[in-house]
Coordinates of C-alpha atoms and ligand atoms in Angstrom, one line a residue:
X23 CA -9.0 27.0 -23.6
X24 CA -7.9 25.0 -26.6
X25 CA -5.0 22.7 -26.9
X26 CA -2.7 22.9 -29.5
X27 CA -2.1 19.4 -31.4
X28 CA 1.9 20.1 -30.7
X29 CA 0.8 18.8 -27.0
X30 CA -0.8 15.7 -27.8
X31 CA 0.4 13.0 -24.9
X32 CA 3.5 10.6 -24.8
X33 CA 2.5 7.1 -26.1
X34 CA 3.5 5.7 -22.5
X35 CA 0.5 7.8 -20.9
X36 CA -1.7 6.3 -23.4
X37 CA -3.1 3.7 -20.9
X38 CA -2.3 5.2 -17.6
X39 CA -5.1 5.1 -15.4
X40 CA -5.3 8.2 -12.8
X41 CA -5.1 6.7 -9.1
X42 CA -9.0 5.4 -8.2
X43 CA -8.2 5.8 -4.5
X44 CA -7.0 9.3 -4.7
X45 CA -9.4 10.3 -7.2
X46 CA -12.4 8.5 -4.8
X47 CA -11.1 10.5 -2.0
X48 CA -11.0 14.0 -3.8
X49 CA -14.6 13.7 -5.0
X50 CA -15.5 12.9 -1.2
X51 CA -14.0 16.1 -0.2
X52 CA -15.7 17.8 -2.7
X53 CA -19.2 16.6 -1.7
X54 CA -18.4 17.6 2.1
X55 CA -17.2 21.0 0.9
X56 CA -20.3 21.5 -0.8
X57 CA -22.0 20.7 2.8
X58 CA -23.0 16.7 1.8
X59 CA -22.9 14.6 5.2
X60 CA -20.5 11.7 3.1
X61 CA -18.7 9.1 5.5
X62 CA -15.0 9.0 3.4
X63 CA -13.8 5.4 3.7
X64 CA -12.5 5.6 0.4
X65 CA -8.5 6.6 1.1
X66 CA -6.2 4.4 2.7
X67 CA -5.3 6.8 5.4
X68 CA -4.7 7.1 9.0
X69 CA -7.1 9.1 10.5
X70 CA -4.8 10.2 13.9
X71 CA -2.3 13.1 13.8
X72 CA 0.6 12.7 13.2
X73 CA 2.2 12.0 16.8
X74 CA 3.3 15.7 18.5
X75 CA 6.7 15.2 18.9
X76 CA 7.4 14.1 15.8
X77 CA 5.5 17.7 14.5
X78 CA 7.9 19.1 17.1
X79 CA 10.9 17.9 15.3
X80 CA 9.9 19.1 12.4
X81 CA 9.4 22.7 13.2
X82 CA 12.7 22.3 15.4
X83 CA 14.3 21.6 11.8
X84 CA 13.2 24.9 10.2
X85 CA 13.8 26.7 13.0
X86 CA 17.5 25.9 12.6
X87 CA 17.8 26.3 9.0
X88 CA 17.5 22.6 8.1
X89 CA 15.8 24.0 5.4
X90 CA 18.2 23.9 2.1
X91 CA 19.1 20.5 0.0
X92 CA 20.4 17.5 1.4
X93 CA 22.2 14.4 -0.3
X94 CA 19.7 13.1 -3.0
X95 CA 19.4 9.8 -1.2
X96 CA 18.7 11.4 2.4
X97 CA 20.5 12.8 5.4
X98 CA 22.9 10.2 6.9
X99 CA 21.0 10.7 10.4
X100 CA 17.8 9.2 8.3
X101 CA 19.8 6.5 6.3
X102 CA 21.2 5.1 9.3
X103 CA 17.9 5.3 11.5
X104 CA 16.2 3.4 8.8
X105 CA 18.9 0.9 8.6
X106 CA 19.3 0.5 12.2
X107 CA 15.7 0.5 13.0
X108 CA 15.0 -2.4 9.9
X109 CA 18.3 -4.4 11.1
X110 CA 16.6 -4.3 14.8
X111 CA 13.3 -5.7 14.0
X112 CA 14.4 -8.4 11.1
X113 CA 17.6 -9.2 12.5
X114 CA 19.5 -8.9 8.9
X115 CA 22.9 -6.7 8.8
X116 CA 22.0 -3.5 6.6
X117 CA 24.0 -0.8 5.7
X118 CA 22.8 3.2 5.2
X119 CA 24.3 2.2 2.0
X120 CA 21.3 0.0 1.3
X121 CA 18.8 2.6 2.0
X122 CA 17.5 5.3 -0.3
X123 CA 15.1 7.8 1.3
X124 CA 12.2 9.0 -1.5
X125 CA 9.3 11.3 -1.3
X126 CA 7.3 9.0 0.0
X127 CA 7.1 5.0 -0.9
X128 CA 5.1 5.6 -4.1
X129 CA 8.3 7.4 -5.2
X130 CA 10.0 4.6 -3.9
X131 CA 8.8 1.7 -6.1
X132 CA 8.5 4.2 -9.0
X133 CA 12.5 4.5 -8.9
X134 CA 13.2 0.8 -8.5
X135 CA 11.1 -0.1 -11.0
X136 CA 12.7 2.3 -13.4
X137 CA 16.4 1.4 -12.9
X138 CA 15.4 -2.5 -13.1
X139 CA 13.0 -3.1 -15.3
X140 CA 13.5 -3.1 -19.2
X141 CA 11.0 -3.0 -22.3
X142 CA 9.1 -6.4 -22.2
X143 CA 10.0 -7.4 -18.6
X144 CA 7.4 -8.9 -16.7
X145 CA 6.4 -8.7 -12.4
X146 CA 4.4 -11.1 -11.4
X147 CA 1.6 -9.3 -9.5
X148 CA -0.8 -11.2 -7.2
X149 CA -4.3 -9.7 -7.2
X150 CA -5.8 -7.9 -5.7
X151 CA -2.9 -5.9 -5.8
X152 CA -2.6 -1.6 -4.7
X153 CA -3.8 0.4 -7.5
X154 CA -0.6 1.9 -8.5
X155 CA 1.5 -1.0 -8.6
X156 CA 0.4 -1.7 -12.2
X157 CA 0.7 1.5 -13.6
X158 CA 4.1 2.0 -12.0
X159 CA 5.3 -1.1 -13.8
X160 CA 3.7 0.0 -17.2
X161 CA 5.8 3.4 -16.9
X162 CA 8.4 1.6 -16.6
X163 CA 8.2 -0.2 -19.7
X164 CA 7.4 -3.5 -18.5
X165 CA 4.2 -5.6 -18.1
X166 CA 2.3 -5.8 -15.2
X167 CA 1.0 -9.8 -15.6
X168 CA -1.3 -10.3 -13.0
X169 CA -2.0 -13.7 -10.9
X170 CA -5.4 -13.9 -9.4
X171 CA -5.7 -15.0 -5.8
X172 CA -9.3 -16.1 -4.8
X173 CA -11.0 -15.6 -1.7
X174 CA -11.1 -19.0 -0.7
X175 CA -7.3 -19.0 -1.1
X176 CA -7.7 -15.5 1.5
X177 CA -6.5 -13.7 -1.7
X178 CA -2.8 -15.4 -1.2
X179 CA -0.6 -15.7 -4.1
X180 CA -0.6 -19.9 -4.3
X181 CA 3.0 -21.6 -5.1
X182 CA 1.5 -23.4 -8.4
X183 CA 0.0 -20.8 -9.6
X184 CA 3.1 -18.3 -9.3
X185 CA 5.5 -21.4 -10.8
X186 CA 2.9 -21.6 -13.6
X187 CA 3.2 -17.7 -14.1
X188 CA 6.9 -17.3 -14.7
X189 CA 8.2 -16.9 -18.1
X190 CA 11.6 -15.9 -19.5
X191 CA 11.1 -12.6 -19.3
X192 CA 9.7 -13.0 -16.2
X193 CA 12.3 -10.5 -13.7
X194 CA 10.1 -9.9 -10.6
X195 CA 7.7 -11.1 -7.5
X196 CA 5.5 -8.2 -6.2
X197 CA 4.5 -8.7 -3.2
X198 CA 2.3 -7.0 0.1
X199 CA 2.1 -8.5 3.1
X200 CA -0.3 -6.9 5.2
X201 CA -1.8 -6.4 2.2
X202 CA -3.5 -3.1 0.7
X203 CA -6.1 -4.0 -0.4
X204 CA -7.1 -7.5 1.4
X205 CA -5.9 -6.9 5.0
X206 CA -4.1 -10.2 4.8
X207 CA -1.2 -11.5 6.3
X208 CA 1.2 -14.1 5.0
X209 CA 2.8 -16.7 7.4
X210 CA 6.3 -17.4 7.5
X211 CA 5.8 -21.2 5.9
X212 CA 3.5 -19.3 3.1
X213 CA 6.4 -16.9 2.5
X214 CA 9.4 -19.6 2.5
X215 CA 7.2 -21.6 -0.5
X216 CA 7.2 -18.5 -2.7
X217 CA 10.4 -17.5 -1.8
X218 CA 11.8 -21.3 -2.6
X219 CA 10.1 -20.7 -6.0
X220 CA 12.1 -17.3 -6.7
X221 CA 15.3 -18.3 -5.6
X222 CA 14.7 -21.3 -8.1
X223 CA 13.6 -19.2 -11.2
X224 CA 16.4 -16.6 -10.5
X225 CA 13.5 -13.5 -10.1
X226 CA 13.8 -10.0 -8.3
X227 CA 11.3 -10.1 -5.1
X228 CA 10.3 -6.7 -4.3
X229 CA 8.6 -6.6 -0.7
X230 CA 6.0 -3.9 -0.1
X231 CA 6.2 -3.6 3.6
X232 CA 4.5 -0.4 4.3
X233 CA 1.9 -2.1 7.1
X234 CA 4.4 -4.6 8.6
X235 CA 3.9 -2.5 12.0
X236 CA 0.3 -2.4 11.5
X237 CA -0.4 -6.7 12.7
X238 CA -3.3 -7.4 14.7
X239 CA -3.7 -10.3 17.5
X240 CA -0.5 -10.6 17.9
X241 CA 0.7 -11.8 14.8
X242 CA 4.2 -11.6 13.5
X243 CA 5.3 -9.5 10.3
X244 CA 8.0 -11.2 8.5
X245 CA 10.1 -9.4 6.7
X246 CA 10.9 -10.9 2.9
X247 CA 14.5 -11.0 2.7
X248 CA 15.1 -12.8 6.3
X249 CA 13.2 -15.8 4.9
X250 CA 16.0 -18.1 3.5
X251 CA 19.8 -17.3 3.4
X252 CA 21.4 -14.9 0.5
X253 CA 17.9 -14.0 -0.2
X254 CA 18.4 -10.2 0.5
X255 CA 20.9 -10.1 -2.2
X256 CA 17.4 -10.2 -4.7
X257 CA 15.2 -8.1 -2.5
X258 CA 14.3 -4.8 -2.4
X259 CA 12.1 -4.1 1.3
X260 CA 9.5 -0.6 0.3
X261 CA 8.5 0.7 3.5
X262 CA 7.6 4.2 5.1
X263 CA 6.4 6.8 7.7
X264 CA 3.1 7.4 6.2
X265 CA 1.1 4.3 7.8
X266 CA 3.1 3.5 11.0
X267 CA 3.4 7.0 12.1
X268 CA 0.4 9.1 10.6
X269 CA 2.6 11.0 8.5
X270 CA 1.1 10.2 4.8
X271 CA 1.5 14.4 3.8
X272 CA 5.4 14.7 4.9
X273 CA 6.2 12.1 1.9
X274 CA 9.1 10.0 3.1
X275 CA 9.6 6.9 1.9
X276 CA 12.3 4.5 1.1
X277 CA 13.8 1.4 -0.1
X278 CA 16.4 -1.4 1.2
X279 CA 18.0 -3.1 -1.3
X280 CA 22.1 -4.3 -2.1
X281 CA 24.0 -1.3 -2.4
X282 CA 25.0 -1.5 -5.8
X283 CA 20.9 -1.2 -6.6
X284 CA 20.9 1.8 -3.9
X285 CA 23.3 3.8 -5.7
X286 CA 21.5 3.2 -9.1
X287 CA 18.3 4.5 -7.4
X288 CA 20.1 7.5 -5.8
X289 CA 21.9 8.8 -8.8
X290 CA 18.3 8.3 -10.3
X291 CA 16.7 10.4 -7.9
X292 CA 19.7 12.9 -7.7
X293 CA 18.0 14.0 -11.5
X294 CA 14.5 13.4 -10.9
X295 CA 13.6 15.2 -8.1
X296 CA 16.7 15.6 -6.1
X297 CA 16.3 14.9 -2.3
X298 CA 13.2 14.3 -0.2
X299 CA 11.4 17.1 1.4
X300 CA 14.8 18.1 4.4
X301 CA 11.8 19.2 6.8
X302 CA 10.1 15.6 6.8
X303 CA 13.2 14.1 6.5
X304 CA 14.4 15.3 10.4
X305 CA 10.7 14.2 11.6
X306 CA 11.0 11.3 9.9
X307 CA 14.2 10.5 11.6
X308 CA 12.1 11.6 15.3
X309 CA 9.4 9.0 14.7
X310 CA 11.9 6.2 13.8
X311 CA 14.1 7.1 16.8
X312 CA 11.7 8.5 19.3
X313 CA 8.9 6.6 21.8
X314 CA 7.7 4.0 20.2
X315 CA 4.3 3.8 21.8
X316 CA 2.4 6.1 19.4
X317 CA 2.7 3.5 17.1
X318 CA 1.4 0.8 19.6
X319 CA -1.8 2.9 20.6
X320 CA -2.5 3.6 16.8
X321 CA -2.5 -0.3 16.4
X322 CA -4.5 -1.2 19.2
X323 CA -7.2 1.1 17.9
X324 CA -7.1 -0.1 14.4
X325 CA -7.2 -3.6 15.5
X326 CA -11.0 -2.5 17.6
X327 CA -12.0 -1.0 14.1
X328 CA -11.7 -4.1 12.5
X329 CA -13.1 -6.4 14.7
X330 CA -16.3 -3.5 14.6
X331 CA -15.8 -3.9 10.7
X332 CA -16.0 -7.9 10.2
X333 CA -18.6 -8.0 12.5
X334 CA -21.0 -5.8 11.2
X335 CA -20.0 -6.5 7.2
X336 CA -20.5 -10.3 8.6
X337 CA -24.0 -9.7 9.6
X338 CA -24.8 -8.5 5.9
X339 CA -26.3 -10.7 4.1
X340 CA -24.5 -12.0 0.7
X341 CA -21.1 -10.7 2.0
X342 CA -18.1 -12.2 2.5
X343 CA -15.0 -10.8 3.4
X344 CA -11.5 -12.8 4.5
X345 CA -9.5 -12.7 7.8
X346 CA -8.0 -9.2 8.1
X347 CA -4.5 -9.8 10.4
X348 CA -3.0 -6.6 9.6
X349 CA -3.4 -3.0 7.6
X350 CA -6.5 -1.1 7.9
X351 CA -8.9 -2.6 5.0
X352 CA -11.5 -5.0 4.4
X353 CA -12.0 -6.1 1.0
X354 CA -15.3 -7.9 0.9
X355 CA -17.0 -10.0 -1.7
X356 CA -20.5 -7.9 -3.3
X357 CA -20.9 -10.6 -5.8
X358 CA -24.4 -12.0 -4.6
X359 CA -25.8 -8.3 -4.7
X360 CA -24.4 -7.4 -8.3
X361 CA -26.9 -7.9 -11.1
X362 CA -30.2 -8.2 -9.6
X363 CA -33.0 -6.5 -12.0
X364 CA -32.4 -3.3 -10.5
X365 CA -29.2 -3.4 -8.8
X366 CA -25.7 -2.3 -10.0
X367 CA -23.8 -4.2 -12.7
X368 CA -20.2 -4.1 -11.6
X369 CA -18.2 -3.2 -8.7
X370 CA -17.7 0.8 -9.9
X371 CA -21.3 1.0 -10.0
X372 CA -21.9 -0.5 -7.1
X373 CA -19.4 2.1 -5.1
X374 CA -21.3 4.7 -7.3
X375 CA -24.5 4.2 -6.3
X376 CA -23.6 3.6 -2.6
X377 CA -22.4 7.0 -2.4
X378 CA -24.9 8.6 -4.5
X379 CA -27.8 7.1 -2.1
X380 CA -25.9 6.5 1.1
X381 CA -22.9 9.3 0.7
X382 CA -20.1 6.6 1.5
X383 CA -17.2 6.5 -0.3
X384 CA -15.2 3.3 -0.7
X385 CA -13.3 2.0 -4.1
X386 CA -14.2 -0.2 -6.2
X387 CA -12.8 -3.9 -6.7
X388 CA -12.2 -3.8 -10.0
X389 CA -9.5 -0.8 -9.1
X390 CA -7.5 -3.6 -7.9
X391 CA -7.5 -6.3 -10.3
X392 CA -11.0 -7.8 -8.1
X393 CA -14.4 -7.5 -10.2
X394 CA -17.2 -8.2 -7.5
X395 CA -15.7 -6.7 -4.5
X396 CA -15.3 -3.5 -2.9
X397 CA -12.4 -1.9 -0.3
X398 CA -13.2 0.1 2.4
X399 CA -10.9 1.9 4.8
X400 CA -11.1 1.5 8.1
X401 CA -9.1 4.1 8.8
X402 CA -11.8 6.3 10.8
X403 CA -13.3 6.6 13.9
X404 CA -15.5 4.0 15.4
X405 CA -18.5 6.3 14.9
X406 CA -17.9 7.0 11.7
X407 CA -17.4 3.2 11.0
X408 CA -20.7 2.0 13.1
X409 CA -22.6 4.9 10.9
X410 CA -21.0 3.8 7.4
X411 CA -21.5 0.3 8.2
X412 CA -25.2 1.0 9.1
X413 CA -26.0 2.9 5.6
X414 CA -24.2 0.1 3.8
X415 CA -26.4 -2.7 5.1
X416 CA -29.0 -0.8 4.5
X417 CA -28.0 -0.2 0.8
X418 CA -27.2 -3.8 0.1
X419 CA -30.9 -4.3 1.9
Ligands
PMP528 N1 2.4 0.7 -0.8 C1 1.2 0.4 -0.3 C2 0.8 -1.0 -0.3 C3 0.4 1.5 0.1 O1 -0.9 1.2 0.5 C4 0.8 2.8 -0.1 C5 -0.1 3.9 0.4 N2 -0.2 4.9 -0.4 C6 2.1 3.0 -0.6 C7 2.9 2.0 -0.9 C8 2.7 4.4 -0.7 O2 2.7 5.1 0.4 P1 3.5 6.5 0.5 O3 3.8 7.0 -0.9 O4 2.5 7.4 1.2 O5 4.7 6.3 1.3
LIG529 N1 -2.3 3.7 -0.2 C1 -3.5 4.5 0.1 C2 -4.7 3.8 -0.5 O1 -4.5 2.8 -1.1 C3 -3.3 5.9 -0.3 C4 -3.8 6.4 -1.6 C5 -2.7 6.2 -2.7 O2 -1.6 6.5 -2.4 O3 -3.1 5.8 -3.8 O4 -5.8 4.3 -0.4

């Protein structure tokens, strides 16, 4: 059917790119529901169920009505088990004041991006950095200026070249730490030096901590804000259910931030979409309060998957990939097979071709910010993984 010209597009979606990981993982499903043997290790995903008696909780909550609106920000019951639960493990007061439940932590970022930020603002943005990060702050109004982290560097965000990025319109630090879509982990030393830097220029830090459960060999996840005194009065914590507890469909998500910038962010939501789903809000409050060893066992088996993963993408020739200490992705350098006579030019065609002749979905580097590398998930079983890993060798072969 034709489209009128009276429904021609806002300016703002002019340059907005759909997300590649979302849109990578929908044309996997459509190969396998057209019968195609593809191995998806495109979405960032967990692969377990989410934990039973967190489903239990949920159909406990429509079974006793739980089923109509709730404050825009989230039930109390959720506010405070976020608050308590974050104020456990980083040791900082917080208040349910400080937390504002979204649909999920995409939501999350969207509405603190949209009551901060003005026209011409800038976030500093290490890449790689998560596909939607970008975008978000482009909707926002603001400009996305990106600071690129190199391999050597294990794609960390280095103090001279953040100092060297900050302008006076510079309002924000964005970072992700485990990182989608590196797998790296900053230390606490790492942390303090960029921190140091942002207390110094005055600057917003927003802390994507979505995979701060998800640390393998025992490292520790430091949360932002506990780095250096009065330095949660200028961050803003984004975490979830969807990664720690397999629950990426339920959507809840939410924010820690001063109150002031919580009740900004609620009356924002209390017009956009009004509360989060009041179903997934009662699991959500299950998994934060319930037995913790779900989480545990889901770690333990991520943390086998990627020492499967560096091993085997190690033995390929050409690739390198950095030390993966948390998260469940390996971003791995495809520069030495790009460009041969025959072989793909660029990152996208590289991921094309690989599923075209192998049927394995991953995303493309250049999704995030990184030209000559690729992401995969490892988010899948070991079979899976052993059988993806064996048609990618043989590819880059
Ligand atoms: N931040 C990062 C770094 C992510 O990888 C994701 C995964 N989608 C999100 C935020 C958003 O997660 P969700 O919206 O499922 O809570
Ligand atoms: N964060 C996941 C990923 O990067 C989920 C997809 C998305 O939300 O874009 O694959």
């Amino acid at each position: 059917m034709d489209q009128a010209a009276c429904l021609r597009l806002a300016n703002r979606m002019a340059s907005l790119e759909p997300s590649a990981t979302l849109a990578m993982a929908a044309r996997a499903g459509a190969m396998k529901a057209a019968g195609v043997d593809v191995i998806d290790l495109s979405v960032g995903e967990p692969d377990f169920p989410t934990p039973e008696h967190i489903c239990r909780a949920g159909e406990a909550a429509i079974a006793a009505g739980k089923t109509k609106y709730t404050p825009a920000a989230g039930i109390p019951a959720l506010r405070e088990a976020v608050a308590a639960d974050y104020a456990r493990r980083s040791g900082l007061e917080v208040t349910p004041a400080q937390v504002i439940v979204s649909n999920g932590a995409k939501h999350s970022l969207h509405n603190l991006f949209t009551a901060l930020l003005n026209d011409g603002d800038e976030v500093i943005v290490p890449t790689p950095y998560w596909v939607s990060y970008a975008e978000l702050i482009k909707l926002a109004g603001a400009r996305p200026v990106l600071v690129e982290t190199t391999i050597e560097d294990d794609f960390k965000l280095q103090p001279a070249a953040f100092e060297a990025a900050v302008t006076p319109q510079t309002r924000m630090l964005l970072l992700c730490s485990p990182s989608n879509p590196t797998g790296v982990v900053y230390t606490r030393a790492e942390l303090e030096a960029l921190a140091d830097i942002a207390i110094a220029a005055d600057l917003a830090v927003v802390s994507d901590e979505i995979y701060d459960q998800l640390v393998f060999d025992g490292r520790e996840s430091v949360s932002f804000p506990t780095l250096r005194p009065g330095l949660a009065a200028r961050s803003i914590v984004v975490a979830g259910v969807s990664k720690t507890y397999s629950m990426t469909g339920w959507r809840i998500g939410w924010t820690i931030s001063p109150a002031p910038l919580a009740k900004a962010m609620g009356s924002l939501q209390s017009q956009e979409t009004s509360n989060p789903c009041s179903v997934s809000q009662h699991a959500a409050v299950a998994a934060l309060t319930g037995p913790q060893d779900c989480v545990t066992a889901m770690r333990d088996a991520f943390q086998v998957r990627r020492d499967l993963v560096i091993d085997r993408l190690r033995q390929i020739p050409g690739v390198k990939i950095p030390e993966i200490g948390g998260a469940f992705y390996a971003f791995f350098d495809i520069r030495s097979s790009l460009r041969k006579p025959v072989g793909p030019a660029t990152s996208v065609a590289w991921c094309e071709q690989l599923l075209e002749q192998e049927q394995v979905a991953t995303v493309a580097g250049s999704a995030f910010g990184a030209e000559g590398y690729v992401r995969m998930s490892f988010a899948a079983s070991e079979e899976k993984l052993a059988a993806g890993l064996d048609r990618i060798a043989r590819f880059v072969g």
